[in-house]
């Protein structure tokens, strides 16, 4: 099995970095993993599939379907009554929370999370006043399973959340959403969407989605590059969009920006750039992966380097910023004090002023 260690930096007032304390960190620290009691486990028990960062909590989903959490996860925060918070180290969520089923997708909003299991049951946990739970008018907290709304034979293939809304992509290309839709990010009519609602007027089969603060970005097959943006046009996030984005490999969205990585390693970006977050598109080397946080970006290059840019006031872009707290018109790398050849970077993620990098340590004797 591919062993991995997870490192984190950035905002940590609720222990969301999972590094054993609640202080912000501007140098990457290894996350603490509690599996077998009070002793820390150095490696994750299965390869990491994804890391999702909310306002004050973080989810780590492994390839074996197990889910780990850190940060502010009190019962009124994520509804996981088997855990108490805030938790400053990553702890496994008992699978009894999801009726014994493995998890295949997860997302994090500001104060809540969405979980999709292997059989496409959808759990909403946490709290929020703008229908983040998707449970119906006036339901603001606790942990429950959504009433099944998927058409027969459909499966969830992608899941994305912004600060207060969620988008789900189904296997036939339909898109559903709920939460704060006041800017039209969940289609029309605009407003709070208390239960899952299908977004109409999409002229192509959607395969991927990402969410900004007040918009949703929907992507079609790479062969045609069809895409659509629903919601606010603040920062020209809609009006500056290209007509099509064919041959894409990966996509990301910060609160006010969109990032599209194509298969050649070139990154296209548009939208908000007052903190230098679009600087990721100017990186000189071909890029392999992009992760967009609230107002910063993390890139993994094809030669294995990791670089940060954008708003880094909480240390999420590394130890050096300008007087405004930005990494702007230049880059910081992970980690600045370890030779790159000493490890292999396996993946990157970014949340609300948080950054994560997981690596494969070197084999002894290399």
PDB file of N, CA and C in Angstrom, residues 282-343:
ATOM      1  N   UNK A 282       0.543  31.943 -13.746  1.00  0.00           N
ATOM      2  CA  UNK A 282       1.805  32.441 -14.285  1.00  0.00           C
ATOM      3  C   UNK A 282       2.993  31.573 -13.897  1.00  0.00           C
ATOM      4  N   UNK A 283       2.742  30.467 -13.224  1.00  0.00           N
ATOM      5  CA  UNK A 283       3.872  29.628 -12.810  1.00  0.00           C
ATOM      6  C   UNK A 283       4.597  29.114 -14.051  1.00  0.00           C
ATOM      7  N   UNK A 284       5.926  29.163 -14.066  1.00  0.00           N
ATOM      8  CA  UNK A 284       6.664  28.887 -15.308  1.00  0.00           C
ATOM      9  C   UNK A 284       6.696  27.421 -15.729  1.00  0.00           C
ATOM     10  N   UNK A 285       6.507  26.492 -14.799  1.00  0.00           N
ATOM     11  CA  UNK A 285       6.607  25.074 -15.150  1.00  0.00           C
ATOM     12  C   UNK A 285       5.229  24.475 -15.396  1.00  0.00           C
ATOM     13  N   UNK A 286       5.128  23.401 -16.181  1.00  0.00           N
ATOM     14  CA  UNK A 286       3.843  22.730 -16.391  1.00  0.00           C
ATOM     15  C   UNK A 286       3.252  22.250 -15.069  1.00  0.00           C
ATOM     16  N   UNK A 287       1.938  22.367 -14.955  1.00  0.00           N
ATOM     17  CA  UNK A 287       1.230  22.072 -13.713  1.00  0.00           C
ATOM     18  C   UNK A 287       0.495  20.744 -13.834  1.00  0.00           C
ATOM     19  N   UNK A 288       0.491  20.012 -12.729  1.00  0.00           N
ATOM     20  CA  UNK A 288      -0.165  18.700 -12.676  1.00  0.00           C
ATOM     21  C   UNK A 288      -1.513  18.759 -11.972  1.00  0.00           C
ATOM     22  N   UNK A 289      -1.639  19.615 -10.940  1.00  0.00           N
ATOM     23  CA  UNK A 289      -2.880  19.697 -10.170  1.00  0.00           C
ATOM     24  C   UNK A 289      -3.032  21.088  -9.591  1.00  0.00           C
ATOM     25  N   UNK A 290      -4.293  21.489  -9.374  1.00  0.00           N
ATOM     26  CA  UNK A 290      -4.616  22.789  -8.802  1.00  0.00           C
ATOM     27  C   UNK A 290      -5.572  22.584  -7.639  1.00  0.00           C
ATOM     28  N   UNK A 291      -5.358  23.326  -6.555  1.00  0.00           N
ATOM     29  CA  UNK A 291      -6.280  23.343  -5.427  1.00  0.00           C
ATOM     30  C   UNK A 291      -6.565  24.799  -5.088  1.00  0.00           C
ATOM     31  N   UNK A 292      -7.832  25.165  -5.013  1.00  0.00           N
ATOM     32  CA  UNK A 292      -8.226  26.546  -4.751  1.00  0.00           C
ATOM     33  C   UNK A 292      -8.830  26.647  -3.362  1.00  0.00           C
ATOM     34  N   UNK A 293      -8.256  27.526  -2.538  1.00  0.00           N
ATOM     35  CA  UNK A 293      -8.822  27.801  -1.232  1.00  0.00           C
ATOM     36  C   UNK A 293      -9.747  29.003  -1.301  1.00  0.00           C
ATOM     37  N   UNK A 294     -10.114  29.525  -0.141  1.00  0.00           N
ATOM     38  CA  UNK A 294     -11.050  30.639  -0.114  1.00  0.00           C
ATOM     39  C   UNK A 294     -10.547  31.818  -0.939  1.00  0.00           C
ATOM     40  N   UNK A 295      -9.281  32.231  -0.727  1.00  0.00           N
ATOM     41  CA  UNK A 295      -8.695  33.315  -1.523  1.00  0.00           C
ATOM     42  C   UNK A 295      -7.215  33.050  -1.802  1.00  0.00           C
ATOM     43  N   UNK A 296      -6.849  31.787  -1.979  1.00  0.00           N
ATOM     44  CA  UNK A 296      -5.470  31.445  -2.329  1.00  0.00           C
ATOM     45  C   UNK A 296      -5.476  30.192  -3.193  1.00  0.00           C
ATOM     46  N   UNK A 297      -4.353  29.906  -3.810  1.00  0.00           N
ATOM     47  CA  UNK A 297      -4.234  28.740  -4.682  1.00  0.00           C
ATOM     48  C   UNK A 297      -2.979  27.955  -4.343  1.00  0.00           C
ATOM     49  N   UNK A 298      -3.080  26.639  -4.504  1.00  0.00           N
ATOM     50  CA  UNK A 298      -1.946  25.728  -4.334  1.00  0.00           C
ATOM     51  C   UNK A 298      -1.806  24.954  -5.635  1.00  0.00           C
ATOM     52  N   UNK A 299      -0.584  24.875  -6.155  1.00  0.00           N
ATOM     53  CA  UNK A 299      -0.364  24.123  -7.388  1.00  0.00           C
ATOM     54  C   UNK A 299       0.689  23.052  -7.164  1.00  0.00           C
ATOM     55  N   UNK A 300       0.518  21.938  -7.866  1.00  0.00           N
ATOM     56  CA  UNK A 300       1.506  20.858  -7.912  1.00  0.00           C
ATOM     57  C   UNK A 300       2.008  20.775  -9.343  1.00  0.00           C
ATOM     58  N   UNK A 301       3.303  20.931  -9.535  1.00  0.00           N
ATOM     59  CA  UNK A 301       3.855  20.918 -10.886  1.00  0.00           C
ATOM     60  C   UNK A 301       4.140  19.493 -11.343  1.00  0.00           C
ATOM     61  N   UNK A 302       4.363  19.348 -12.636  1.00  0.00           N
ATOM     62  CA  UNK A 302       4.631  18.026 -13.184  1.00  0.00           C
ATOM     63  C   UNK A 302       5.972  17.463 -12.729  1.00  0.00           C
ATOM     64  N   UNK A 303       6.855  18.328 -12.244  1.00  0.00           N
ATOM     65  CA  UNK A 303       8.135  17.832 -11.722  1.00  0.00           C
ATOM     66  C   UNK A 303       8.128  17.688 -10.205  1.00  0.00           C
ATOM     67  N   UNK A 304       6.924  17.813  -9.582  1.00  0.00           N
ATOM     68  CA  UNK A 304       6.789  17.494  -8.173  1.00  0.00           C
ATOM     69  C   UNK A 304       6.906  18.637  -7.200  1.00  0.00           C
ATOM     70  N   UNK A 305       6.999  19.878  -7.673  1.00  0.00           N
ATOM     71  CA  UNK A 305       7.077  21.027  -6.774  1.00  0.00           C
ATOM     72  C   UNK A 305       5.671  21.471  -6.369  1.00  0.00           C
ATOM     73  N   UNK A 306       5.563  22.035  -5.166  1.00  0.00           N
ATOM     74  CA  UNK A 306       4.307  22.595  -4.673  1.00  0.00           C
ATOM     75  C   UNK A 306       4.524  24.074  -4.403  1.00  0.00           C
ATOM     76  N   UNK A 307       3.631  24.933  -4.929  1.00  0.00           N
ATOM     77  CA  UNK A 307       3.762  26.373  -4.762  1.00  0.00           C
ATOM     78  C   UNK A 307       2.443  26.976  -4.302  1.00  0.00           C
ATOM     79  N   UNK A 308       2.552  28.080  -3.532  1.00  0.00           N
ATOM     80  CA  UNK A 308       1.399  28.772  -2.978  1.00  0.00           C
ATOM     81  C   UNK A 308       1.386  30.223  -3.461  1.00  0.00           C
ATOM     82  N   UNK A 309       0.191  30.792  -3.633  1.00  0.00           N
ATOM     83  CA  UNK A 309       0.063  32.218  -3.898  1.00  0.00           C
ATOM     84  C   UNK A 309      -1.324  32.671  -3.479  1.00  0.00           C
ATOM     85  N   UNK A 310      -1.477  33.997  -3.272  1.00  0.00           N
ATOM     86  CA  UNK A 310      -2.756  34.551  -2.882  1.00  0.00           C
ATOM     87  C   UNK A 310      -2.749  35.088  -1.466  1.00  0.00           C
ATOM     88  N   UNK A 311      -3.928  35.145  -0.861  1.00  0.00           N
ATOM     89  CA  UNK A 311      -4.086  35.688   0.481  1.00  0.00           C
ATOM     90  C   UNK A 311      -3.542  34.698   1.500  1.00  0.00           C
ATOM     91  N   UNK A 312      -2.502  35.108   2.226  1.00  0.00           N
ATOM     92  CA  UNK A 312      -1.839  34.191   3.151  1.00  0.00           C
ATOM     93  C   UNK A 312      -1.715  34.726   4.561  1.00  0.00           C
ATOM     94  N   UNK A 313      -2.660  35.544   4.991  1.00  0.00           N
ATOM     95  CA  UNK A 313      -2.564  36.205   6.295  1.00  0.00           C
ATOM     96  C   UNK A 313      -2.471  35.211   7.446  1.00  0.00           C
ATOM     97  N   UNK A 314      -3.086  34.041   7.298  1.00  0.00           N
ATOM     98  CA  UNK A 314      -3.067  33.049   8.378  1.00  0.00           C
ATOM     99  C   UNK A 314      -1.918  32.048   8.248  1.00  0.00           C
ATOM    100  N   UNK A 315      -1.009  32.288   7.299  1.00  0.00           N
ATOM    101  CA  UNK A 315       0.108  31.377   7.124  1.00  0.00           C
ATOM    102  C   UNK A 315      -0.133  30.284   6.119  1.00  0.00           C
ATOM    103  N   UNK A 316      -1.289  30.300   5.463  1.00  0.00           N
ATOM    104  CA  UNK A 316      -1.648  29.220   4.540  1.00  0.00           C
ATOM    105  C   UNK A 316      -0.834  29.237   3.251  1.00  0.00           C
ATOM    106  N   UNK A 317      -0.100  30.320   2.996  1.00  0.00           N
ATOM    107  CA  UNK A 317       0.798  30.364   1.836  1.00  0.00           C
ATOM    108  C   UNK A 317       2.262  30.344   2.252  1.00  0.00           C
ATOM    109  N   UNK A 318       2.538  30.061   3.511  1.00  0.00           N
ATOM    110  CA  UNK A 318       3.915  29.987   3.967  1.00  0.00           C
ATOM    111  C   UNK A 318       4.302  31.156   4.855  1.00  0.00           C
ATOM    112  N   UNK A 319       5.566  31.189   5.288  1.00  0.00           N
ATOM    113  CA  UNK A 319       5.996  32.145   6.307  1.00  0.00           C
ATOM    114  C   UNK A 319       6.201  33.577   5.822  1.00  0.00           C
ATOM    115  N   UNK A 320       6.356  33.810   4.536  1.00  0.00           N
ATOM    116  CA  UNK A 320       6.677  35.149   4.058  1.00  0.00           C
ATOM    117  C   UNK A 320       5.526  35.718   3.244  1.00  0.00           C
ATOM    118  N   UNK A 321       5.042  36.894   3.639  1.00  0.00           N
ATOM    119  CA  UNK A 321       4.003  37.598   2.898  1.00  0.00           C
ATOM    120  C   UNK A 321       4.398  39.068   2.780  1.00  0.00           C
ATOM    121  N   UNK A 322       3.656  39.809   1.963  1.00  0.00           N
ATOM    122  CA  UNK A 322       3.876  41.251   1.916  1.00  0.00           C
ATOM    123  C   UNK A 322       3.142  41.891   3.104  1.00  0.00           C
ATOM    124  N   UNK A 323       3.242  43.208   3.292  1.00  0.00           N
ATOM    125  CA  UNK A 323       2.607  43.842   4.452  1.00  0.00           C
ATOM    126  C   UNK A 323       1.092  43.653   4.525  1.00  0.00           C
ATOM    127  N   UNK A 324       0.457  43.350   3.408  1.00  0.00           N
ATOM    128  CA  UNK A 324      -0.984  43.112   3.398  1.00  0.00           C
ATOM    129  C   UNK A 324      -1.344  41.651   3.663  1.00  0.00           C
ATOM    130  N   UNK A 325      -0.342  40.820   3.884  1.00  0.00           N
ATOM    131  CA  UNK A 325      -0.601  39.408   4.140  1.00  0.00           C
ATOM    132  C   UNK A 325      -0.742  38.570   2.894  1.00  0.00           C
ATOM    133  N   UNK A 326      -0.265  39.086   1.754  1.00  0.00           N
ATOM    134  CA  UNK A 326      -0.430  38.390   0.479  1.00  0.00           C
ATOM    135  C   UNK A 326       0.891  37.807  -0.027  1.00  0.00           C
ATOM    136  N   UNK A 327       0.763  36.746  -0.815  1.00  0.00           N
ATOM    137  CA  UNK A 327       1.864  36.236  -1.632  1.00  0.00           C
ATOM    138  C   UNK A 327       1.468  36.577  -3.066  1.00  0.00           C
ATOM    139  N   UNK A 328       2.006  37.690  -3.557  1.00  0.00           N
ATOM    140  CA  UNK A 328       1.496  38.330  -4.766  1.00  0.00           C
ATOM    141  C   UNK A 328       2.647  38.601  -5.729  1.00  0.00           C
ATOM    142  N   UNK A 329       2.489  38.133  -6.969  1.00  0.00           N
ATOM    143  CA  UNK A 329       3.509  38.304  -8.007  1.00  0.00           C
ATOM    144  C   UNK A 329       4.778  37.496  -7.720  1.00  0.00           C
ATOM    145  N   UNK A 330       4.679  36.529  -6.810  1.00  0.00           N
ATOM    146  CA  UNK A 330       5.777  35.617  -6.541  1.00  0.00           C
ATOM    147  C   UNK A 330       5.179  34.380  -5.880  1.00  0.00           C
ATOM    148  N   UNK A 331       6.000  33.387  -5.566  1.00  0.00           N
ATOM    149  CA  UNK A 331       5.504  32.122  -5.030  1.00  0.00           C
ATOM    150  C   UNK A 331       6.325  31.695  -3.815  1.00  0.00           C
ATOM    151  N   UNK A 332       5.674  30.934  -2.950  1.00  0.00           N
ATOM    152  CA  UNK A 332       6.389  30.201  -1.914  1.00  0.00           C
ATOM    153  C   UNK A 332       6.201  28.717  -2.170  1.00  0.00           C
ATOM    154  N   UNK A 333       7.182  27.947  -1.776  1.00  0.00           N
ATOM    155  CA  UNK A 333       7.162  26.521  -2.071  1.00  0.00           C
ATOM    156  C   UNK A 333       7.080  25.684  -0.809  1.00  0.00           C
ATOM    157  N   UNK A 334       6.582  24.464  -0.959  1.00  0.00           N
ATOM    158  CA  UNK A 334       6.457  23.523   0.146  1.00  0.00           C
ATOM    159  C   UNK A 334       7.523  22.465   0.040  1.00  0.00           C
ATOM    160  N   UNK A 335       8.076  22.107   1.193  1.00  0.00           N
ATOM    161  CA  UNK A 335       8.395  23.080   2.229  1.00  0.00           C
ATOM    162  C   UNK A 335       9.703  23.736   1.856  1.00  0.00           C
ATOM    163  N   UNK A 336       9.964  24.952   2.271  1.00  0.00           N
ATOM    164  CA  UNK A 336      11.163  25.642   1.792  1.00  0.00           C
ATOM    165  C   UNK A 336      12.460  25.084   2.340  1.00  0.00           C
ATOM    166  N   UNK A 337      12.357  24.215   3.349  1.00  0.00           N
ATOM    167  CA  UNK A 337      13.560  23.772   4.041  1.00  0.00           C
ATOM    168  C   UNK A 337      13.851  22.292   3.862  1.00  0.00           C
ATOM    169  N   UNK A 338      13.111  21.596   2.993  1.00  0.00           N
ATOM    170  CA  UNK A 338      13.322  20.161   2.767  1.00  0.00           C
ATOM    171  C   UNK A 338      13.629  19.932   1.296  1.00  0.00           C
ATOM    172  N   UNK A 339      14.723  19.274   0.945  1.00  0.00           N
ATOM    173  CA  UNK A 339      15.017  18.992  -0.470  1.00  0.00           C
ATOM    174  C   UNK A 339      13.883  18.200  -1.110  1.00  0.00           C
ATOM    175  N   UNK A 340      13.472  18.619  -2.297  1.00  0.00           N
ATOM    176  CA  UNK A 340      12.328  17.988  -2.946  1.00  0.00           C
ATOM    177  C   UNK A 340      12.551  16.504  -3.204  1.00  0.00           C
ATOM    178  N   UNK A 341      13.794  16.105  -3.429  1.00  0.00           N
ATOM    179  CA  UNK A 341      14.057  14.707  -3.766  1.00  0.00           C
ATOM    180  C   UNK A 341      13.844  13.778  -2.585  1.00  0.00           C
ATOM    181  N   UNK A 342      13.650  14.334  -1.374  1.00  0.00           N
ATOM    182  CA  UNK A 342      13.517  13.484  -0.205  1.00  0.00           C
ATOM    183  C   UNK A 342      12.116  12.926  -0.024  1.00  0.00           C
ATOM    184  N   UNK A 343      11.161  13.323  -0.858  1.00  0.00           N
ATOM    185  CA  UNK A 343       9.815  12.788  -0.767  1.00  0.00           C
ATOM    186  C   UNK A 343       9.120  12.938  -2.115  1.00  0.00           C
TER     187      UNK A 343
END
